mmCIF file of C-alpha atoms in Angstrom:
data_model
loop_
_atom_site.group_PDB
_atom_site.id
_atom_site.type_symbol
_atom_site.label_atom_id
_atom_site.label_comp_id
_atom_site.label_asym_id
_atom_site.label_seq_id
_atom_site.Cartn_x
_atom_site.Cartn_y
_atom_site.Cartn_z
ATOM 1 C CA MET H 252 61.683 81.023 74.540
ATOM 2 C CA ALA H 253 63.862 80.199 71.532
ATOM 3 C CA GLY H 254 64.862 83.818 71.081
ATOM 4 C CA LEU H 255 65.216 84.023 74.001
ATOM 5 C CA LEU H 256 67.708 81.590 74.776
ATOM 6 C CA GLN H 257 70.649 83.157 72.522
ATOM 7 C CA PRO H 258 71.376 86.695 74.319
ATOM 8 C CA VAL H 259 71.605 84.043 77.779
ATOM 9 C CA LEU H 260 73.762 81.987 76.504
ATOM 10 C CA ALA H 261 75.766 85.061 74.774
ATOM 11 C CA GLY H 262 74.616 86.452 78.476
ATOM 12 C CA VAL H 263 76.586 83.647 80.345
ATOM 13 C CA VAL H 264 79.483 83.255 78.424
ATOM 14 C CA THR H 265 80.958 87.107 78.892
ATOM 15 C CA ALA H 266 80.391 86.503 82.359
ATOM 16 C CA LEU H 267 82.534 83.713 82.267
ATOM 17 C CA VAL H 268 85.399 84.928 79.379
ATOM 18 C CA GLY H 269 85.703 88.305 81.955
ATOM 19 C CA PHE H 270 85.913 86.351 85.466
ATOM 20 C CA ALA H 271 87.867 83.524 83.940
ATOM 21 C CA SER H 272 90.245 85.018 82.265
ATOM 22 C CA SER H 273 91.603 88.276 84.401
ATOM 23 C CA PHE H 274 90.208 88.200 87.852
ATOM 24 C CA THR H 275 93.690 87.476 88.307
ATOM 25 C CA VAL H 276 95.159 90.346 87.704
ATOM 26 C CA VAL H 277 92.143 91.616 90.295
ATOM 27 C CA LEU H 278 93.829 89.748 93.230
ATOM 28 C CA ALA H 279 97.660 90.500 91.798
ATOM 29 C CA GLY H 280 96.489 93.694 91.913
ATOM 30 C CA LEU H 281 94.912 93.789 95.629
ATOM 31 C CA ARG H 282 97.459 91.574 97.259
ATOM 32 C CA ALA H 283 100.019 94.248 95.962
ATOM 33 C CA VAL H 284 99.721 97.262 97.550
ATOM 34 C CA GLY H 285 99.302 95.265 101.213
ATOM 35 C CA ALA H 286 95.457 93.356 100.688
ATOM 36 C CA SER H 287 95.792 89.182 102.947
ATOM 37 C CA GLU H 288 94.289 86.341 101.880
ATOM 38 C CA ALA H 289 90.014 86.931 103.498
ATOM 39 C CA GLN H 290 90.830 91.587 101.849
ATOM 40 C CA ALA H 291 91.458 89.782 98.358
ATOM 41 C CA ALA H 292 89.036 87.286 98.335
ATOM 42 C CA SER H 293 86.589 89.836 99.459
ATOM 43 C CA GLY H 294 87.706 92.457 97.191
ATOM 44 C CA LEU H 295 87.250 90.051 94.173
ATOM 45 C CA LEU H 296 83.646 89.630 95.976
ATOM 46 C CA ALA H 297 83.303 93.290 95.555
ATOM 47 C CA VAL H 298 84.556 93.936 92.594
ATOM 48 C CA CYS H 299 81.845 90.878 91.342
ATOM 49 C CA VAL H 300 79.159 91.186 93.234
ATOM 50 C CA ALA H 301 79.414 95.811 92.072
ATOM 51 C CA SER H 302 79.716 95.033 88.888
ATOM 52 C CA GLY H 303 76.589 92.606 87.888
ATOM 53 C CA ALA H 304 73.945 95.205 90.480
ATOM 54 C CA CYS H 305 75.487 97.953 87.526
ATOM 55 C CA ALA H 306 75.415 96.301 84.374
ATOM 56 C CA VAL H 307 71.617 94.444 85.399
ATOM 57 C CA TRP H 308 70.745 98.240 86.549
ATOM 58 C CA LEU H 309 71.592 99.630 83.690
ATOM 59 C CA GLY H 310 70.615 97.120 81.096
ATOM 60 C CA LEU H 311 66.909 97.234 82.803
ATOM 61 C CA ARG H 312 66.614 101.119 82.558
ATOM 62 C CA HIS H 313 68.387 101.958 78.647
ATOM 63 C CA ARG H 314 67.289 98.780 77.208
ATOM 64 C CA LEU H 315 70.736 98.247 75.773
ATOM 65 C CA PRO H 316 73.889 96.159 76.375
ATOM 66 C CA MET H 317 75.459 97.908 78.774
ATOM 67 C CA ALA H 318 78.342 95.092 79.891
ATOM 68 C CA VAL H 319 79.419 96.141 82.953
ATOM 69 C CA ALA H 320 83.135 94.459 84.614
ATOM 70 C CA TRP H 321 85.745 95.538 86.877
ATOM 71 C CA SER H 322 89.183 97.213 86.326
ATOM 72 C CA THR H 323 91.755 95.303 84.870
ATOM 73 C CA PRO H 324 93.848 97.379 84.305
ATOM 74 C CA GLY H 325 93.262 99.374 86.611
ATOM 75 C CA ALA H 326 94.511 95.873 88.567
ATOM 76 C CA ALA H 327 97.407 95.810 87.023
ATOM 77 C CA LEU H 328 98.172 99.681 88.106
ATOM 78 C CA LEU H 329 98.080 97.952 91.678
ATOM 79 C CA VAL H 330 100.993 95.266 90.845
ATOM 80 C CA ALA H 331 103.059 98.041 89.324
ATOM 81 C CA THR H 332 102.107 100.366 92.383
ATOM 82 C CA GLY H 333 102.843 98.505 95.177
ATOM 83 C CA PRO H 334 102.675 98.804 98.629
ATOM 84 C CA VAL H 335 101.536 101.951 99.340
ATOM 85 C CA PRO H 336 101.511 104.595 102.427
ATOM 86 C CA GLY H 337 99.601 104.118 104.979
ATOM 87 C CA GLY H 338 99.024 100.120 104.159
ATOM 88 C CA TRP H 339 96.196 98.558 103.087
ATOM 89 C CA PRO H 340 93.935 101.340 104.726
ATOM 90 C CA SER H 341 95.095 103.936 102.396
ATOM 91 C CA ALA H 342 94.872 101.555 99.527
ATOM 92 C CA VAL H 343 91.280 101.239 100.178
ATOM 93 C CA GLY H 344 90.819 105.022 100.833
ATOM 94 C CA ALA H 345 92.339 105.880 97.259
ATOM 95 C CA PHE H 346 89.432 102.847 96.293
ATOM 96 C CA VAL H 347 86.767 105.404 97.651
ATOM 97 C CA VAL H 348 88.059 108.135 95.626
ATOM 98 C CA CYS H 349 88.729 106.669 92.711
ATOM 99 C CA GLY H 350 84.500 106.100 93.484
ATOM 100 C CA ALA H 351 83.690 109.408 93.646
ATOM 101 C CA LEU H 352 86.158 111.089 91.274
ATOM 102 C CA ILE H 353 84.136 108.712 88.571
ATOM 103 C CA VAL H 354 80.515 110.033 89.840
ATOM 104 C CA ALA H 355 81.871 113.419 89.607
ATOM 105 C CA ALA H 356 82.870 112.581 85.673
ATOM 106 C CA GLY H 357 79.710 111.433 84.898
ATOM 107 C CA LEU H 358 77.582 114.583 87.206
ATOM 108 C CA PHE H 359 79.823 116.991 85.423
ATOM 109 C CA PRO H 360 81.008 116.488 81.809
ATOM 110 C CA PRO H 361 83.702 118.445 81.752
ATOM 111 C CA LEU H 362 85.902 116.878 84.018
ATOM 112 C CA SER H 363 84.818 113.478 81.544
ATOM 113 C CA ARG H 364 86.135 115.543 78.620
ATOM 114 C CA ALA H 365 88.828 116.421 80.466
ATOM 115 C CA VAL H 366 90.387 113.137 81.675
ATOM 116 C CA ALA H 367 89.179 113.047 77.598
ATOM 117 C CA ALA H 368 91.768 116.087 76.305
ATOM 118 C CA ILE H 369 94.704 113.486 78.034
ATOM 119 C CA PRO H 370 97.356 113.774 75.036
ATOM 120 C CA GLY H 371 95.685 109.934 73.835
ATOM 121 C CA PRO H 372 100.108 108.731 72.820
ATOM 122 C CA VAL H 373 100.778 110.000 76.382
ATOM 123 C CA ALA H 374 97.987 108.033 77.858
ATOM 124 C CA SER H 375 98.885 104.757 76.246
ATOM 125 C CA ALA H 376 101.465 105.026 77.014
ATOM 126 C CA MET H 377 101.272 105.292 80.544
ATOM 127 C CA LEU H 378 99.016 102.287 80.202
ATOM 128 C CA ALA H 379 101.677 100.481 78.697
ATOM 129 C CA GLY H 380 103.997 101.225 81.144
ATOM 130 C CA VAL H 381 101.519 99.336 83.704
ATOM 131 C CA LEU H 382 101.061 96.384 81.791
ATOM 132 C CA LEU H 383 104.752 95.542 80.900
ATOM 133 C CA PRO H 384 105.614 94.051 84.621
ATOM 134 C CA LEU H 385 102.175 91.510 84.405
ATOM 135 C CA CYS H 386 103.105 90.620 80.633
ATOM 136 C CA THR H 387 106.760 89.717 81.360
ATOM 137 C CA ALA H 388 105.517 87.147 83.619
ATOM 138 C CA PRO H 389 105.498 84.256 81.243
ATOM 139 C CA VAL H 390 108.662 84.992 80.250
ATOM 140 C CA HIS H 391 109.873 84.311 83.819
ATOM 141 C CA ALA H 392 107.497 81.660 84.705
ATOM 142 C CA LEU H 393 109.061 79.832 81.453
ATOM 143 C CA VAL H 394 112.287 79.654 83.131
ATOM 144 C CA GLU H 395 111.881 79.710 87.078
ATOM 145 C CA VAL H 396 108.839 77.241 86.764
ATOM 146 C CA PRO H 397 108.911 75.122 83.042
ATOM 147 C CA ARG H 398 107.268 71.834 83.945
ATOM 148 C CA LEU H 399 103.962 74.291 85.334
ATOM 149 C CA ALA H 400 104.070 76.784 83.077
ATOM 150 C CA ALA H 401 105.362 75.142 79.406
ATOM 151 C CA PRO H 402 101.506 73.488 78.883
ATOM 152 C CA VAL H 403 99.792 76.484 79.993
ATOM 153 C CA VAL H 404 101.386 78.631 77.181
ATOM 154 C CA VAL H 405 101.146 76.354 74.433
ATOM 155 C CA THR H 406 97.504 76.068 75.701
ATOM 156 C CA TRP H 407 97.343 79.126 75.747
ATOM 157 C CA LEU H 408 99.058 79.432 71.884
ATOM 158 C CA VAL H 409 97.232 77.110 70.889
ATOM 159 C CA LEU H 410 92.927 77.830 71.315
ATOM 160 C CA HIS H 411 95.064 81.746 71.123
ATOM 161 C CA ARG H 412 94.843 81.119 67.365
ATOM 162 C CA PHE H 413 92.381 78.732 67.012
ATOM 163 C CA ALA H 414 89.284 79.922 69.472
ATOM 164 C CA ARG H 415 90.391 83.255 70.567
ATOM 165 C CA ARG H 416 88.246 83.835 73.581
ATOM 166 C CA TRP H 417 88.421 80.194 75.577
ATOM 167 C CA ALA H 418 92.489 81.053 75.209
ATOM 168 C CA VAL H 419 92.772 82.414 78.950
ATOM 169 C CA PRO H 420 90.140 80.487 80.171
ATOM 170 C CA ALA H 421 91.599 77.308 79.143
ATOM 171 C CA ALA H 422 95.246 78.152 80.078
ATOM 172 C CA LEU H 423 93.117 79.172 83.818
ATOM 173 C CA VAL H 424 92.087 75.731 84.672
ATOM 174 C CA VAL H 425 95.566 74.025 82.612
ATOM 175 C CA ALA H 426 97.197 75.499 85.318
ATOM 176 C CA ALA H 427 95.025 74.711 88.313
ATOM 177 C CA VAL H 428 95.306 71.680 87.048
ATOM 178 C CA ALA H 429 99.386 71.736 86.983
ATOM 179 C CA ILE H 430 98.664 72.792 90.608
ATOM 180 C CA ALA H 431 96.058 70.604 92.014
ATOM 181 C CA LEU H 432 98.646 67.296 90.966
ATOM 182 C CA THR H 433 101.389 69.222 92.317
ATOM 183 C CA THR H 434 100.577 70.379 95.370
ATOM 184 C CA PRO H 435 99.880 67.860 98.302
ATOM 185 C CA GLY H 436 96.748 68.955 100.591
ATOM 186 C CA GLY H 437 94.037 70.588 98.785
ATOM 187 C CA ILE H 438 91.426 73.874 99.526
ATOM 188 C CA GLY H 439 89.907 73.448 102.407
ATOM 189 C CA ALA H 440 86.986 73.906 103.201
ATOM 190 C CA HIS H 441 87.673 77.289 104.451
ATOM 191 C CA GLY H 442 88.302 77.923 100.744
ATOM 192 C CA LEU H 443 84.191 77.367 99.494
ATOM 193 C CA ARG H 444 82.986 80.166 101.914
ATOM 194 C CA PRO H 445 81.868 83.636 100.232
ATOM 195 C CA VAL H 446 84.818 85.922 102.053
ATOM 196 C CA VAL H 447 83.608 89.630 102.989
ATOM 197 C CA ALA H 448 86.313 91.742 105.148
ATOM 198 C CA LEU H 449 85.295 95.644 106.040
ATOM 199 C CA THR H 450 88.319 97.945 105.900
ATOM 200 C CA THR H 451 88.329 101.092 107.519
ATOM 201 C CA PRO H 452 89.564 103.867 104.863
ATOM 202 C CA GLU H 453 92.507 106.515 105.385
ATOM 203 C CA TRP H 454 93.513 109.239 103.335
ATOM 204 C CA THR H 455 97.207 109.306 103.302
ATOM 205 C CA VAL H 456 97.857 112.165 100.596
ATOM 206 C CA PRO H 457 100.589 109.729 98.439
ATOM 207 C CA ALA H 458 97.611 107.215 98.182
ATOM 208 C CA VAL H 459 95.465 109.914 97.206
ATOM 209 C CA VAL H 460 97.638 111.435 94.188
ATOM 210 C CA GLY H 461 100.034 108.314 93.551
ATOM 211 C CA LEU H 462 96.925 105.778 93.593
ATOM 212 C CA ALA H 463 93.298 107.191 93.194
ATOM 213 C CA LEU H 464 94.094 109.662 90.606
ATOM 214 C CA PRO H 465 95.905 106.935 88.431
ATOM 215 C CA LEU H 466 93.243 104.412 89.087
ATOM 216 C CA PHE H 467 90.577 106.835 88.135
ATOM 217 C CA LEU H 468 92.420 108.623 84.898
ATOM 218 C CA VAL H 469 93.380 104.526 83.870
ATOM 219 C CA THR H 470 89.946 103.338 83.880
ATOM 220 C CA MET H 471 88.771 106.155 82.284
ATOM 221 C CA ALA H 472 90.964 106.073 79.290
ATOM 222 C CA ALA H 473 91.267 102.114 79.351
ATOM 223 C CA GLN H 474 87.641 100.783 79.927
ATOM 224 C CA ASN H 475 85.067 103.394 79.761
ATOM 225 C CA VAL H 476 86.233 105.919 76.643
ATOM 226 C CA PRO H 477 86.811 102.099 74.715
ATOM 227 C CA GLY H 478 83.973 100.758 76.286
ATOM 228 C CA MET H 479 81.433 103.536 74.432
ATOM 229 C CA ALA H 480 83.552 103.355 71.309
ATOM 230 C CA VAL H 481 83.038 99.801 71.183
ATOM 231 C CA LEU H 482 78.902 100.791 71.988
ATOM 232 C CA ALA H 483 78.877 103.001 69.712
ATOM 233 C CA GLY H 484 80.264 100.806 67.267
ATOM 234 C CA TYR H 485 77.203 98.991 67.623
ATOM 235 C CA GLY H 486 74.711 101.769 67.029
ATOM 236 C CA TYR H 487 73.968 102.600 70.360
ATOM 237 C CA ARG H 488 74.351 105.475 71.607
ATOM 238 C CA PRO H 489 74.497 104.710 75.455
ATOM 239 C CA PRO H 490 74.322 107.367 77.579
ATOM 240 C CA LEU H 491 78.033 107.992 79.612
ATOM 241 C CA GLY H 492 76.956 110.130 82.065
ATOM 242 C CA SER H 493 74.389 107.588 83.672
ATOM 243 C CA ALA H 494 77.079 104.610 83.446
ATOM 244 C CA LEU H 495 79.825 106.964 85.102
ATOM 245 C CA ARG H 496 77.859 108.464 88.035
ATOM 246 C CA VAL H 497 75.955 104.113 88.266
ATOM 247 C CA THR H 498 79.377 102.382 88.466
ATOM 248 C CA GLY H 499 80.992 105.110 89.677
ATOM 249 C CA LEU H 500 78.924 105.446 93.340
ATOM 250 C CA ALA H 501 79.065 100.971 93.527
ATOM 251 C CA SER H 502 82.766 101.382 93.286
ATOM 252 C CA ALA H 503 82.718 103.930 96.290
ATOM 253 C CA LEU H 504 80.580 101.462 98.472
ATOM 254 C CA GLY H 505 82.898 98.851 97.739
ATOM 255 C CA ALA H 506 85.853 99.919 98.192
ATOM 256 C CA PRO H 507 85.504 99.401 102.373
ATOM 257 C CA VAL H 508 85.012 95.856 100.544
ATOM 258 C CA GLY H 509 88.324 95.363 98.597
ATOM 259 C CA GLY H 510 87.100 96.334 95.160
ATOM 260 C CA HIS H 511 89.177 98.790 93.681
ATOM 261 C CA ALA H 512 86.912 100.005 90.836
ATOM 262 C CA VAL H 513 84.487 98.987 88.113
ATOM 263 C CA ASN H 514 83.245 100.173 84.943
ATOM 264 C CA LEU H 515 81.359 99.663 81.335
ATOM 265 C CA ALA H 516 83.344 96.703 79.832
ATOM 266 C CA ALA H 517 86.192 97.023 76.306
ATOM 267 C CA ILE H 518 87.602 93.453 76.124
ATOM 268 C CA THR H 519 83.975 91.674 76.654
ATOM 269 C CA ALA H 520 81.528 94.514 75.740
ATOM 270 C CA ALA H 521 81.875 93.157 72.193
ATOM 271 C CA LEU H 522 80.644 89.901 73.502
ATOM 272 C CA ALA H 523 77.091 91.433 74.668
ATOM 273 C CA ALA H 524 76.591 93.630 72.260
ATOM 274 C CA GLY H 525 77.291 92.130 69.086
ATOM 275 C CA PRO H 526 75.140 89.681 66.643
ATOM 276 C CA ASP H 527 76.500 86.598 68.082
ATOM 277 C CA ALA H 528 74.483 87.808 70.864
ATOM 278 C CA HIS H 529 70.967 88.697 68.975
ATOM 279 C CA PRO H 530 69.913 88.879 65.454
ATOM 280 C CA ALA H 531 68.137 92.258 66.801
ATOM 281 C CA PRO H 532 69.870 95.188 68.129
ATOM 282 C CA GLU H 533 66.974 95.704 70.775
ATOM 283 C CA ARG H 534 67.064 91.732 71.783
ATOM 284 C CA ARG H 535 70.877 92.465 73.450
ATOM 285 C CA TRP H 536 70.293 93.522 76.173
ATOM 286 C CA VAL H 537 69.124 90.727 77.543
ATOM 287 C CA ALA H 538 72.559 89.698 77.742
ATOM 288 C CA SER H 539 74.503 91.803 79.518
ATOM 289 C CA VAL H 540 71.900 91.278 82.629
ATOM 290 C CA THR H 541 72.350 87.811 81.959
ATOM 291 C CA ALA H 542 76.093 88.393 82.423
ATOM 292 C CA GLY H 543 75.947 90.715 85.215
ATOM 293 C CA VAL H 544 74.016 88.147 87.448
ATOM 294 C CA GLY H 545 76.126 85.245 86.373
ATOM 295 C CA LEU H 546 79.193 87.787 86.642
ATOM 296 C CA ALA H 547 77.725 88.629 90.515
ATOM 297 C CA LEU H 548 77.029 84.607 91.438
ATOM 298 C CA LEU H 549 81.066 83.807 90.458
ATOM 299 C CA GLY H 550 82.422 86.431 93.332
ATOM 300 C CA LEU H 551 80.555 83.898 95.055
ATOM 301 C CA THR H 552 83.421 81.063 93.820
ATOM 302 C CA ALA H 553 86.023 83.941 94.964
ATOM 303 C CA GLY H 554 87.674 82.672 98.060
ATOM 304 C CA VAL H 555 87.978 79.077 96.125
ATOM 305 C CA ALA H 556 89.848 81.459 93.442
ATOM 306 C CA THR H 557 91.592 83.216 95.512
ATOM 307 C CA ALA H 558 93.130 79.937 97.700
ATOM 308 C CA LEU H 559 93.940 78.071 94.045
ATOM 309 C CA VAL H 560 95.873 81.605 93.482
ATOM 310 C CA LEU H 561 97.643 80.854 97.340
ATOM 311 C CA LEU H 562 98.909 77.343 96.150
ATOM 312 C CA SER H 563 100.615 78.359 93.384
ATOM 313 C CA PRO H 564 103.734 79.647 92.495
ATOM 314 C CA PRO H 565 103.016 83.887 92.245
ATOM 315 C CA VAL H 566 104.884 83.697 89.309
ATOM 316 C CA LEU H 567 103.066 81.161 87.289
ATOM 317 C CA ILE H 568 100.134 82.886 88.444
ATOM 318 C CA GLU H 569 101.063 86.148 87.380
ATOM 319 C CA ALA H 570 101.874 84.225 83.694
ATOM 320 C CA VAL H 571 98.257 84.269 83.166
ATOM 321 C CA ALA H 572 97.358 87.526 83.603
ATOM 322 C CA GLY H 573 100.127 88.064 81.589
ATOM 323 C CA LEU H 574 98.936 86.030 79.171
ATOM 324 C CA ALA H 575 95.372 88.183 79.656
ATOM 325 C CA LEU H 576 96.980 91.518 78.717
ATOM 326 C CA LEU H 577 98.901 90.974 75.857
ATOM 327 C CA ALA H 578 96.856 92.061 74.012
ATOM 328 C CA ALA H 579 96.062 95.718 75.852
ATOM 329 C CA LEU H 580 100.304 95.695 75.983
ATOM 330 C CA ALA H 581 99.530 95.825 72.020
ATOM 331 C CA GLY H 582 96.759 97.629 71.815
ATOM 332 C CA ALA H 583 98.528 100.900 73.444
ATOM 333 C CA VAL H 584 101.698 100.473 72.025
ATOM 334 C CA SER H 585 99.997 100.676 69.045
ATOM 335 C CA ALA H 586 98.455 103.897 70.115
ATOM 336 C CA ALA H 587 100.977 105.358 71.449
ATOM 337 C CA VAL H 588 104.051 105.286 69.152
ATOM 338 C CA ALA H 589 100.941 105.925 65.881
ATOM 339 C CA ASP H 590 101.170 109.670 66.373
ATOM 340 C CA PRO H 591 105.201 111.097 65.505
ATOM 341 C CA ASP H 592 104.087 113.902 66.342
ATOM 342 C CA ALA H 593 104.008 113.093 70.230
ATOM 343 C CA ARG H 594 106.532 109.865 70.117
ATOM 344 C CA GLU H 595 109.254 111.242 71.937
ATOM 345 C CA ALA H 596 106.554 111.580 74.394
ATOM 346 C CA ALA H 597 105.307 108.186 74.850
ATOM 347 C CA VAL H 598 108.317 107.077 75.078
ATOM 348 C CA VAL H 599 109.343 108.616 78.099
ATOM 349 C CA THR H 600 105.866 108.416 79.118
ATOM 350 C CA PHE H 601 106.637 104.168 78.970
ATOM 351 C CA VAL H 602 110.054 104.328 80.513
ATOM 352 C CA VAL H 603 109.610 105.906 83.444
ATOM 353 C CA THR H 604 105.823 104.158 84.868
ATOM 354 C CA ALA H 605 107.502 101.231 83.682
ATOM 355 C CA SER H 606 110.008 102.000 85.399
ATOM 356 C CA GLY H 607 108.134 101.072 88.388
ATOM 357 C CA VAL H 608 110.231 104.203 90.647
ATOM 358 C CA SER H 609 108.708 106.161 93.437
ATOM 359 C CA LEU H 610 109.228 109.616 94.044
ATOM 360 C CA LEU H 611 107.399 111.028 97.925
ATOM 361 C CA GLY H 612 105.579 108.097 97.960
ATOM 362 C CA VAL H 613 104.398 108.772 94.925
ATOM 363 C CA GLY H 614 103.853 105.088 92.415
ATOM 364 C CA GLY H 615 106.109 105.960 88.409
ATOM 365 C CA ALA H 616 102.156 105.983 86.635
ATOM 366 C CA PHE H 617 101.487 109.649 87.471
ATOM 367 C CA TRP H 618 105.247 110.554 87.231
ATOM 368 C CA GLY H 619 105.328 109.375 83.894
ATOM 369 C CA LEU H 620 101.848 110.567 83.337
ATOM 370 C CA VAL H 621 103.586 113.491 84.247
ATOM 371 C CA VAL H 622 106.816 113.915 82.166
ATOM 372 C CA GLY H 623 104.959 112.783 79.137
ATOM 373 C CA TRP H 624 102.889 115.706 78.661
ATOM 374 C CA LEU H 625 105.633 117.792 79.764
ATOM 375 C CA VAL H 626 107.778 116.539 77.329
ATOM 376 C CA LEU H 627 104.731 116.900 74.915
ATOM 377 C CA LEU H 628 104.651 121.268 75.449
ATOM 378 C CA LEU H 629 108.706 121.330 75.526
ATOM 379 C CA PHE H 630 108.669 119.660 72.385
ATOM 380 C CA ARG H 631 105.668 120.990 70.317
ATOM 381 C CA ARG H 632 106.770 124.811 70.983
ATOM 382 C CA GLN H 633 111.241 123.685 70.418
ATOM 383 C CA ARG H 634 109.366 122.293 66.799
ATOM 384 C CA PRO H 635 109.569 124.778 64.160
ATOM 385 C CA ARG H 636 106.591 125.633 62.424
ATOM 386 C CA PRO H 637 106.801 124.528 58.242
ATOM 387 C CA ARG H 638 108.287 126.346 56.111
ATOM 388 C CA VAL H 639 106.084 127.517 52.938
ATOM 389 C CA PRO H 640 107.937 128.207 49.818
ATOM 390 C CA ARG H 641 106.859 131.363 48.151
ATOM 391 C CA GLU H 642 105.724 131.009 45.354
ATOM 392 C CA PRO H 643 108.064 132.751 41.940
ATOM 393 C CA PRO H 644 106.868 135.482 41.124
ATOM 394 C CA ALA H 645 104.851 136.327 37.946
ATOM 395 C CA PRO H 646 106.868 137.865 35.302
ATOM 396 C CA ALA H 647 106.563 140.897 34.343
ATOM 397 C CA PRO H 648 104.582 141.665 31.159
ATOM 398 C CA ALA H 649 106.304 141.873 27.840
ATOM 399 C CA SER H 650 106.968 145.471 25.905
ATOM 400 C CA PRO H 651 104.430 144.774 22.646
ATOM 401 C CA ALA H 652 107.367 144.676 19.698
ATOM 402 C CA PRO H 653 107.802 147.993 17.630
ATOM 403 C CA ALA H 654 105.549 148.380 14.321
ATOM 404 C CA PRO H 655 107.496 148.068 11.019
ATOM 405 C CA ALA H 656 107.501 150.912 9.106
ATOM 406 C CA GLY H 657 105.525 151.874 6.696
ATOM 407 C CA THR H 658 102.570 150.378 8.863
ATOM 408 C CA ALA H 659 99.228 151.994 10.818
ATOM 409 C CA ASN H 660 98.865 152.017 13.785
#
């Protein structure tokens, strides 16, 4: 029993930190692409239950700590993309397509290898451009609602120094207290019930190209690939194909309820796979299974979470979401500019993506990826090959000196 308590507690912590640190990003993203209050609450419930079910299934089947979460960078992408042609039904259709692409990547390894072959600096720059608008929200909140935002930011700073994993959840608690103290009335009984809102998917070319494809690429490059790397770092060899098939199917099934995408956890994966979960690596799968159950149960509070967000100034909740994504932004920027040969292409990708432009109904994330890739090809073709200096010719051998007179040969 004592050996079981440690991974169970680690799983509870994983679920709480994973939910509290980024559910605001999910709600902001769903609302940005056209979801109503009920549809956003339903989407949060969908990704919680889908993530939990996948974690339980993968953990029990493979006996590995394969923690599963929603795509936080994908939710940030929704914020950056904004409304898509066709409205919320078209966004739901894009979610279905994204799930189908993840399943295809699990069925056909060349597809997943093709995603992994996207130049790392360009992919990281696209992610950084997606995250930038949300990460500037704390600055805007300090200017627009300083009395509410200052305690949130100070709490985050202090705990980020002394107890990093609890920094964002604590900042969220401070924001909730500030909202409760400054908002008349309350959430109401309607916010206490789970919400399930079905939407019939619709498919439009701009939504598929401008939302589904970038969502798939961001989810693969910023979640599934790092999630695999975290597990490998702790000595595990997780089956990528199985993980992609399971999470992709769950994403597609959860899309009509409003879920955008689920994937292997990257940020919270270490909480379930590290030695804090259990000294014995073969027992840590209990932590990921517990985290899955906990996350599914936390999904039942999606209505309360959504109502809390609606009661607050939008910039305050975006500020909490931005604080949660600062570490991801720092990592993306660092990876984008690490290679000097690809630095110009990465900067172009970042600028185009962060600009939020929309061309032909397609958002800036897609165009940033395309333009950055083209610039990378152009610069690499124009860059001359370094000239190897020629070695100086070897000196000619000296002719023998003439023999002195009278000396025999």
